[in-house]
PDB file of N, CA and C in Angstrom:
ATOM      1  N   UNK L 215      -2.785   5.743   1.855  1.00 49.00           N
ATOM      2  CA  UNK L 215      -3.507   6.818   2.125  1.00 49.00           C
ATOM      3  C   UNK L 215      -2.863   7.739   3.505  1.00 49.00           C
ATOM      4  N   UNK L 216      -2.714   8.888   3.549  1.00 52.00           N
ATOM      5  CA  UNK L 216      -2.153   9.572   4.127  1.00 52.00           C
ATOM      6  C   UNK L 216      -3.662  10.933   4.879  1.00 52.00           C
ATOM      7  N   UNK L 217      -4.466  10.534   4.728  1.00 57.00           N
ATOM      8  CA  UNK L 217      -5.538  11.436   5.064  1.00 57.00           C
ATOM      9  C   UNK L 217      -5.745  11.587   6.541  1.00 57.00           C
ATOM     10  N   UNK L 218      -5.604  13.092   6.832  1.00 58.00           N
ATOM     11  CA  UNK L 218      -5.851  13.519   8.457  1.00 58.00           C
ATOM     12  C   UNK L 218      -4.338  13.405   9.275  1.00 58.00           C
ATOM     13  N   UNK L 219      -3.469  12.807   8.168  1.00 70.00           N
ATOM     14  CA  UNK L 219      -2.156  12.847   9.147  1.00 70.00           C
ATOM     15  C   UNK L 219      -1.100  14.226   8.786  1.00 70.00           C
ATOM     16  N   UNK L 220      -0.563  14.322   9.754  1.00 74.00           N
ATOM     17  CA  UNK L 220       0.394  15.457   9.911  1.00 74.00           C
ATOM     18  C   UNK L 220       1.747  15.229   9.212  1.00 74.00           C
ATOM     19  N   UNK L 221       2.258  15.593   8.133  1.00 76.00           N
ATOM     20  CA  UNK L 221       3.691  15.455   7.188  1.00 76.00           C
ATOM     21  C   UNK L 221       4.462  16.148   7.634  1.00 76.00           C
ATOM     22  N   UNK L 222       5.789  15.871   7.785  1.00 79.00           N
ATOM     23  CA  UNK L 222       6.689  16.662   7.789  1.00 79.00           C
ATOM     24  C   UNK L 222       8.043  16.128   6.833  1.00 79.00           C
ATOM     25  N   UNK L 223       8.687  17.046   6.129  1.00 79.00           N
ATOM     26  CA  UNK L 223      10.039  16.703   5.404  1.00 79.00           C
ATOM     27  C   UNK L 223      11.072  17.248   5.818  1.00 79.00           C
ATOM     28  N   UNK L 224      11.778  16.688   6.347  1.00 79.00           N
ATOM     29  CA  UNK L 224      13.121  17.214   7.061  1.00 79.00           C
ATOM     30  C   UNK L 224      14.426  16.770   6.272  1.00 79.00           C
ATOM     31  N   UNK L 225      15.077  17.793   5.692  1.00 84.00           N
ATOM     32  CA  UNK L 225      16.154  17.700   5.394  1.00 84.00           C
ATOM     33  C   UNK L 225      17.379  18.142   6.390  1.00 84.00           C
ATOM     34  N   UNK L 226      17.879  16.915   6.933  1.00 82.00           N
ATOM     35  CA  UNK L 226      18.948  16.940   7.923  1.00 82.00           C
ATOM     36  C   UNK L 226      20.088  15.892   7.756  1.00 82.00           C
ATOM     37  N   UNK L 227      20.978  15.970   8.536  1.00 85.00           N
ATOM     38  CA  UNK L 227      22.472  15.281   8.408  1.00 85.00           C
ATOM     39  C   UNK L 227      21.911  14.066   9.622  1.00 85.00           C
ATOM     40  N   UNK L 228      21.480  12.731   8.873  1.00 82.00           N
ATOM     41  CA  UNK L 228      20.653  11.763   9.748  1.00 82.00           C
ATOM     42  C   UNK L 228      21.710  11.221  10.882  1.00 82.00           C
ATOM     43  N   UNK L 229      22.650  11.493  10.380  1.00 81.00           N
ATOM     44  CA  UNK L 229      23.982  10.769  11.830  1.00 81.00           C
ATOM     45  C   UNK L 229      23.703  11.558  13.016  1.00 81.00           C
ATOM     46  N   UNK L 230      23.510  13.095  13.125  1.00 88.00           N
ATOM     47  CA  UNK L 230      23.287  13.812  14.056  1.00 88.00           C
ATOM     48  C   UNK L 230      21.810  13.966  14.599  1.00 88.00           C
ATOM     49  N   UNK L 231      20.810  13.386  13.827  1.00 90.00           N
ATOM     50  CA  UNK L 231      19.266  13.595  14.580  1.00 90.00           C
ATOM     51  C   UNK L 231      19.126  12.116  15.048  1.00 90.00           C
ATOM     52  N   UNK L 232      17.830  12.093  16.092  1.00 93.00           N
ATOM     53  CA  UNK L 232      17.069  11.047  16.629  1.00 93.00           C
ATOM     54  C   UNK L 232      16.322  10.573  15.237  1.00 93.00           C
ATOM     55  N   UNK L 233      16.124   9.331  15.107  1.00 92.00           N
ATOM     56  CA  UNK L 233      14.879   9.034  13.838  1.00 92.00           C
ATOM     57  C   UNK L 233      13.875   8.020  14.629  1.00 92.00           C
ATOM     58  N   UNK L 234      13.801   8.142  16.404  1.00 94.00           N
ATOM     59  CA  UNK L 234      13.071   7.410  16.832  1.00 94.00           C
ATOM     60  C   UNK L 234      11.528   7.623  16.653  1.00 94.00           C
ATOM     61  N   UNK L 235      11.077   8.930  16.284  1.00 89.00           N
ATOM     62  CA  UNK L 235       9.710   9.110  16.064  1.00 89.00           C
ATOM     63  C   UNK L 235       9.357   9.267  14.634  1.00 89.00           C
ATOM     64  N   UNK L 236      10.236   8.848  13.516  1.00 89.00           N
ATOM     65  CA  UNK L 236      10.102   8.750  12.180  1.00 89.00           C
ATOM     66  C   UNK L 236       9.021   7.402  12.000  1.00 89.00           C
ATOM     67  N   UNK L 237       8.158   7.739  11.044  1.00 90.00           N
ATOM     68  CA  UNK L 237       7.423   6.559  10.305  1.00 90.00           C
ATOM     69  C   UNK L 237       7.639   6.196   9.153  1.00 90.00           C
ATOM     70  N   UNK L 238       8.314   7.005   8.257  1.00 91.00           N
ATOM     71  CA  UNK L 238       8.848   6.606   7.085  1.00 91.00           C
ATOM     72  C   UNK L 238      10.175   7.620   6.717  1.00 91.00           C
ATOM     73  N   UNK L 239      11.118   6.910   6.294  1.00 92.00           N
ATOM     74  CA  UNK L 239      12.498   7.737   5.923  1.00 92.00           C
ATOM     75  C   UNK L 239      12.756   7.283   4.678  1.00 92.00           C
ATOM     76  N   UNK L 240      13.135   8.489   3.809  1.00 91.00           N
ATOM     77  CA  UNK L 240      13.617   8.065   2.586  1.00 91.00           C
ATOM     78  C   UNK L 240      15.357   8.604   2.963  1.00 91.00           C
ATOM     79  N   UNK L 241      16.046   7.515   2.017  1.00 92.00           N
ATOM     80  CA  UNK L 241      17.323   7.728   2.138  1.00 92.00           C
ATOM     81  C   UNK L 241      18.011   8.115   0.702  1.00 92.00           C
ATOM     82  N   UNK L 242      18.910   8.901   0.505  1.00 90.00           N
ATOM     83  CA  UNK L 242      19.672   9.261  -0.853  1.00 90.00           C
ATOM     84  C   UNK L 242      20.979   9.692  -0.358  1.00 90.00           C
ATOM     85  N   UNK L 243      21.477   8.624  -0.345  1.00 89.00           N
ATOM     86  CA  UNK L 243      22.817   9.022   0.279  1.00 89.00           C
ATOM     87  C   UNK L 243      23.974   8.026  -0.549  1.00 89.00           C
ATOM     88  N   UNK L 244      25.317   7.914   0.144  1.00 90.00           N
ATOM     89  CA  UNK L 244      26.179   6.772  -0.363  1.00 90.00           C
ATOM     90  C   UNK L 244      26.158   5.642   0.546  1.00 90.00           C
ATOM     91  N   UNK L 245      27.086   4.607  -0.290  1.00 90.00           N
ATOM     92  CA  UNK L 245      27.084   3.150   0.164  1.00 90.00           C
ATOM     93  C   UNK L 245      27.586   3.199   1.513  1.00 90.00           C
ATOM     94  N   UNK L 246      28.596   4.030   1.944  1.00 92.00           N
ATOM     95  CA  UNK L 246      29.247   3.828   3.171  1.00 92.00           C
ATOM     96  C   UNK L 246      28.318   4.085   4.594  1.00 92.00           C
ATOM     97  N   UNK L 247      27.577   4.975   3.959  1.00 91.00           N
ATOM     98  CA  UNK L 247      26.606   5.949   5.023  1.00 91.00           C
ATOM     99  C   UNK L 247      25.671   4.536   5.579  1.00 91.00           C
ATOM    100  N   UNK L 248      25.228   3.770   4.576  1.00 94.00           N
ATOM    101  CA  UNK L 248      24.273   2.853   5.160  1.00 94.00           C
ATOM    102  C   UNK L 248      24.925   1.718   5.980  1.00 94.00           C
ATOM    103  N   UNK L 249      25.972   1.458   6.075  1.00 94.00           N
ATOM    104  CA  UNK L 249      26.732   0.596   6.984  1.00 94.00           C
ATOM    105  C   UNK L 249      26.684   1.362   8.399  1.00 94.00           C
ATOM    106  N   UNK L 250      26.955   2.610   8.520  1.00 93.00           N
ATOM    107  CA  UNK L 250      26.905   3.372   9.906  1.00 93.00           C
ATOM    108  C   UNK L 250      25.207   3.327  10.128  1.00 93.00           C
ATOM    109  N   UNK L 251      24.447   3.721   9.367  1.00 95.00           N
ATOM    110  CA  UNK L 251      22.608   3.825   9.711  1.00 95.00           C
ATOM    111  C   UNK L 251      22.221   2.406  10.050  1.00 95.00           C
ATOM    112  N   UNK L 252      22.622   1.455   9.582  1.00 96.00           N
ATOM    113  CA  UNK L 252      21.959   0.017   9.991  1.00 96.00           C
ATOM    114  C   UNK L 252      21.913   0.138  11.665  1.00 96.00           C
ATOM    115  N   UNK L 253      23.016   0.041  12.291  1.00 96.00           N
ATOM    116  CA  UNK L 253      22.887  -0.235  13.705  1.00 96.00           C
ATOM    117  C   UNK L 253      22.217   1.085  14.239  1.00 96.00           C
ATOM    118  N   UNK L 254      22.489   2.308  13.959  1.00 96.00           N
ATOM    119  CA  UNK L 254      21.945   3.211  14.339  1.00 96.00           C
ATOM    120  C   UNK L 254      19.987   2.999  14.178  1.00 96.00           C
ATOM    121  N   UNK L 255      19.579   2.695  13.414  1.00 97.00           N
ATOM    122  CA  UNK L 255      18.152   2.284  13.048  1.00 97.00           C
ATOM    123  C   UNK L 255      17.688   1.069  13.886  1.00 97.00           C
ATOM    124  N   UNK L 256      18.687   0.064  13.973  1.00 97.00           N
ATOM    125  CA  UNK L 256      18.332  -0.843  14.950  1.00 97.00           C
ATOM    126  C   UNK L 256      18.207  -0.387  16.486  1.00 97.00           C
ATOM    127  N   UNK L 257      18.958   0.643  17.003  1.00 96.00           N
ATOM    128  CA  UNK L 257      18.818   1.206  18.174  1.00 96.00           C
ATOM    129  C   UNK L 257      17.718   2.018  18.098  1.00 96.00           C
ATOM    130  N   UNK L 258      17.402   2.933  17.241  1.00 97.00           N
ATOM    131  CA  UNK L 258      16.312   4.259  17.486  1.00 97.00           C
ATOM    132  C   UNK L 258      14.755   3.872  16.904  1.00 97.00           C
ATOM    133  N   UNK L 259      14.809   2.794  15.612  1.00 97.00           N
ATOM    134  CA  UNK L 259      13.547   2.777  15.242  1.00 97.00           C
ATOM    135  C   UNK L 259      12.455   2.025  15.772  1.00 97.00           C
ATOM    136  N   UNK L 260      11.388   2.304  15.834  1.00 95.00           N
ATOM    137  CA  UNK L 260      10.078   1.505  16.408  1.00 95.00           C
ATOM    138  C   UNK L 260       9.877   0.294  15.085  1.00 95.00           C
ATOM    139  N   UNK L 261       9.343  -0.609  15.546  1.00 96.00           N
ATOM    140  CA  UNK L 261       9.056  -1.964  14.741  1.00 96.00           C
ATOM    141  C   UNK L 261       8.164  -1.267  13.682  1.00 96.00           C
ATOM    142  N   UNK L 262       8.216  -1.428  12.556  1.00 95.00           N
ATOM    143  CA  UNK L 262       7.212  -1.049  11.535  1.00 95.00           C
ATOM    144  C   UNK L 262       7.677   0.161  10.695  1.00 95.00           C
ATOM    145  N   UNK L 263       8.482   0.687  11.277  1.00 95.00           N
ATOM    146  CA  UNK L 263       8.895   1.862  10.538  1.00 95.00           C
ATOM    147  C   UNK L 263       9.724   1.816   9.256  1.00 95.00           C
ATOM    148  N   UNK L 264       9.206   2.368   7.918  1.00 96.00           N
ATOM    149  CA  UNK L 264       9.805   1.984   6.698  1.00 96.00           C
ATOM    150  C   UNK L 264      10.764   2.827   6.381  1.00 96.00           C
ATOM    151  N   UNK L 265      11.835   2.266   5.820  1.00 96.00           N
ATOM    152  CA  UNK L 265      12.822   2.848   5.417  1.00 96.00           C
ATOM    153  C   UNK L 265      13.142   2.564   3.612  1.00 96.00           C
ATOM    154  N   UNK L 266      13.277   3.664   2.966  1.00 95.00           N
ATOM    155  CA  UNK L 266      13.297   3.442   1.413  1.00 95.00           C
ATOM    156  C   UNK L 266      14.560   4.296   1.099  1.00 95.00           C
ATOM    157  N   UNK L 267      15.664   3.310   0.476  1.00 96.00           N
ATOM    158  CA  UNK L 267      16.772   4.014  -0.073  1.00 96.00           C
ATOM    159  C   UNK L 267      16.647   3.915  -1.568  1.00 96.00           C
ATOM    160  N   UNK L 268      17.447   5.305  -1.917  1.00 93.00           N
ATOM    161  CA  UNK L 268      17.726   4.903  -3.394  1.00 93.00           C
ATOM    162  C   UNK L 268      18.777   4.484  -3.598  1.00 93.00           C
ATOM    163  N   UNK L 269      19.083   3.624  -4.431  1.00 90.00           N
ATOM    164  CA  UNK L 269      20.107   2.770  -5.181  1.00 90.00           C
ATOM    165  C   UNK L 269      21.020   1.752  -3.918  1.00 90.00           C
ATOM    166  N   UNK L 270      20.918   2.165  -3.002  1.00 94.00           N
ATOM    167  CA  UNK L 270      22.049   1.360  -2.116  1.00 94.00           C
ATOM    168  C   UNK L 270      21.190   0.553  -1.049  1.00 94.00           C
ATOM    169  N   UNK L 271      22.015  -0.461  -0.673  1.00 96.00           N
ATOM    170  CA  UNK L 271      21.311  -1.655   0.640  1.00 96.00           C
ATOM    171  C   UNK L 271      22.067  -1.533   1.604  1.00 96.00           C
ATOM    172  N   UNK L 272      21.354  -1.823   2.909  1.00 96.00           N
ATOM    173  CA  UNK L 272      21.898  -2.358   4.058  1.00 96.00           C
ATOM    174  C   UNK L 272      22.542  -3.505   3.827  1.00 96.00           C
ATOM    175  N   UNK L 273      23.878  -3.536   4.418  1.00 94.00           N
ATOM    176  CA  UNK L 273      24.770  -4.568   4.308  1.00 94.00           C
ATOM    177  C   UNK L 273      24.023  -5.851   4.929  1.00 94.00           C
ATOM    178  N   UNK L 274      23.525  -5.809   6.152  1.00 95.00           N
ATOM    179  CA  UNK L 274      22.995  -6.835   7.042  1.00 95.00           C
ATOM    180  C   UNK L 274      21.399  -7.166   6.945  1.00 95.00           C
ATOM    181  N   UNK L 275      20.698  -6.805   5.883  1.00 96.00           N
ATOM    182  CA  UNK L 275      19.345  -6.774   5.718  1.00 96.00           C
ATOM    183  C   UNK L 275      18.893  -6.914   4.352  1.00 96.00           C
ATOM    184  N   UNK L 276      18.127  -7.526   4.220  1.00 97.00           N
ATOM    185  CA  UNK L 276      17.353  -7.971   2.592  1.00 97.00           C
ATOM    186  C   UNK L 276      16.090  -6.986   2.604  1.00 97.00           C
ATOM    187  N   UNK L 277      16.119  -6.276   1.713  1.00 97.00           N
ATOM    188  CA  UNK L 277      14.648  -5.379   1.498  1.00 97.00           C
ATOM    189  C   UNK L 277      13.454  -6.326   1.139  1.00 97.00           C
ATOM    190  N   UNK L 278      12.550  -5.594   2.020  1.00 97.00           N
ATOM    191  CA  UNK L 278      11.087  -6.305   1.779  1.00 97.00           C
ATOM    192  C   UNK L 278      10.426  -6.227   0.108  1.00 97.00           C
ATOM    193  N   UNK L 279      10.929  -5.273  -0.377  1.00 96.00           N
ATOM    194  CA  UNK L 279      10.683  -4.859  -1.859  1.00 96.00           C
ATOM    195  C   UNK L 279      11.840  -3.758  -2.449  1.00 96.00           C
ATOM    196  N   UNK L 280      11.816  -4.290  -4.113  1.00 96.00           N
ATOM    197  CA  UNK L 280      12.972  -3.739  -4.950  1.00 96.00           C
ATOM    198  C   UNK L 280      11.680  -3.190  -5.982  1.00 96.00           C
ATOM    199  N   UNK L 281      12.136  -1.684  -6.277  1.00 95.00           N
ATOM    200  CA  UNK L 281      11.518  -1.233  -7.245  1.00 95.00           C
ATOM    201  C   UNK L 281      12.202  -0.832  -8.376  1.00 95.00           C
ATOM    202  N   UNK L 282      12.291  -1.052  -9.625  1.00 93.00           N
ATOM    203  CA  UNK L 282      13.489  -0.754 -10.725  1.00 93.00           C
ATOM    204  C   UNK L 282      12.473   0.293 -11.336  1.00 93.00           C
ATOM    205  N   UNK L 283      13.257   1.582 -11.281  1.00 90.00           N
ATOM    206  CA  UNK L 283      12.576   2.759 -12.368  1.00 90.00           C
ATOM    207  C   UNK L 283      13.429   2.811 -13.616  1.00 90.00           C
ATOM    208  N   UNK L 284      13.149   3.058 -14.699  1.00 87.00           N
ATOM    209  CA  UNK L 284      13.654   3.660 -15.991  1.00 87.00           C
ATOM    210  C   UNK L 284      14.305   2.376 -16.351  1.00 87.00           C
ATOM    211  N   UNK L 285      15.177   2.530 -17.547  1.00 86.00           N
ATOM    212  CA  UNK L 285      15.924   1.414 -18.330  1.00 86.00           C
ATOM    213  C   UNK L 285      17.288   1.864 -18.660  1.00 86.00           C
ATOM    214  N   UNK L 286      18.351   0.857 -19.220  1.00 86.00           N
ATOM    215  CA  UNK L 286      19.412   1.009 -19.724  1.00 86.00           C
ATOM    216  C   UNK L 286      20.443   1.965 -18.503  1.00 86.00           C
ATOM    217  N   UNK L 287      20.812   2.979 -19.215  1.00 86.00           N
ATOM    218  CA  UNK L 287      21.668   3.883 -18.136  1.00 86.00           C
ATOM    219  C   UNK L 287      21.166   4.553 -16.988  1.00 86.00           C
ATOM    220  N   UNK L 288      19.796   4.872 -17.493  1.00 86.00           N
ATOM    221  CA  UNK L 288      18.730   5.587 -16.262  1.00 86.00           C
ATOM    222  C   UNK L 288      18.317   4.741 -15.499  1.00 86.00           C
ATOM    223  N   UNK L 289      18.616   3.580 -15.303  1.00 88.00           N
ATOM    224  CA  UNK L 289      18.148   2.729 -14.623  1.00 88.00           C
ATOM    225  C   UNK L 289      18.176   2.761 -13.082  1.00 88.00           C
ATOM    226  N   UNK L 290      17.017   3.154 -12.192  1.00 89.00           N
ATOM    227  CA  UNK L 290      17.519   3.231 -10.695  1.00 89.00           C
ATOM    228  C   UNK L 290      16.853   2.246 -10.038  1.00 89.00           C
ATOM    229  N   UNK L 291      16.872   2.139  -8.768  1.00 92.00           N
ATOM    230  CA  UNK L 291      16.564   0.989  -7.868  1.00 92.00           C
ATOM    231  C   UNK L 291      16.094   1.815  -6.714  1.00 92.00           C
ATOM    232  N   UNK L 292      15.202   1.565  -6.042  1.00 95.00           N
ATOM    233  CA  UNK L 292      14.416   2.157  -4.802  1.00 95.00           C
ATOM    234  C   UNK L 292      14.298   0.821  -4.024  1.00 95.00           C
ATOM    235  N   UNK L 293      14.801   0.675  -2.556  1.00 97.00           N
ATOM    236  CA  UNK L 293      14.929  -0.596  -1.791  1.00 97.00           C
ATOM    237  C   UNK L 293      13.866  -0.148  -0.658  1.00 97.00           C
ATOM    238  N   UNK L 294      13.012  -1.024  -0.328  1.00 97.00           N
ATOM    239  CA  UNK L 294      12.159  -0.616   0.748  1.00 97.00           C
ATOM    240  C   UNK L 294      12.596  -1.806   1.807  1.00 97.00           C
ATOM    241  N   UNK L 295      12.497  -1.165   3.123  1.00 98.00           N
ATOM    242  CA  UNK L 295      12.929  -1.756   4.064  1.00 98.00           C
ATOM    243  C   UNK L 295      12.186  -1.608   5.427  1.00 98.00           C
ATOM    244  N   UNK L 296      11.623  -2.450   6.192  1.00 97.00           N
ATOM    245  CA  UNK L 296      10.399  -2.361   7.236  1.00 97.00           C
ATOM    246  C   UNK L 296      11.278  -3.063   8.685  1.00 97.00           C
ATOM    247  N   UNK L 297      11.175  -2.213   9.600  1.00 96.00           N
ATOM    248  CA  UNK L 297      12.248  -2.237  10.431  1.00 96.00           C
ATOM    249  C   UNK L 297      11.582  -3.227  11.587  1.00 96.00           C
TER     250      UNK L 297
END
């Protein structure tokens, strides 16, 4: 539940902005960007920050949860990570 919390949705180039104040990050990006973001997140994210990725994982981390949506050709994965 998010009652009483201020929520901001930002659409930015994640390579160019600080993510140190983020509580949750949703990524809809390409696999090669995940390799770049992993060390950036290690430097900037606070412990407990949740990162949800559409389809692609981080090369050096195991997701804490994987959710599969749809089936067949329309099958999609959401990967949840906790820093």
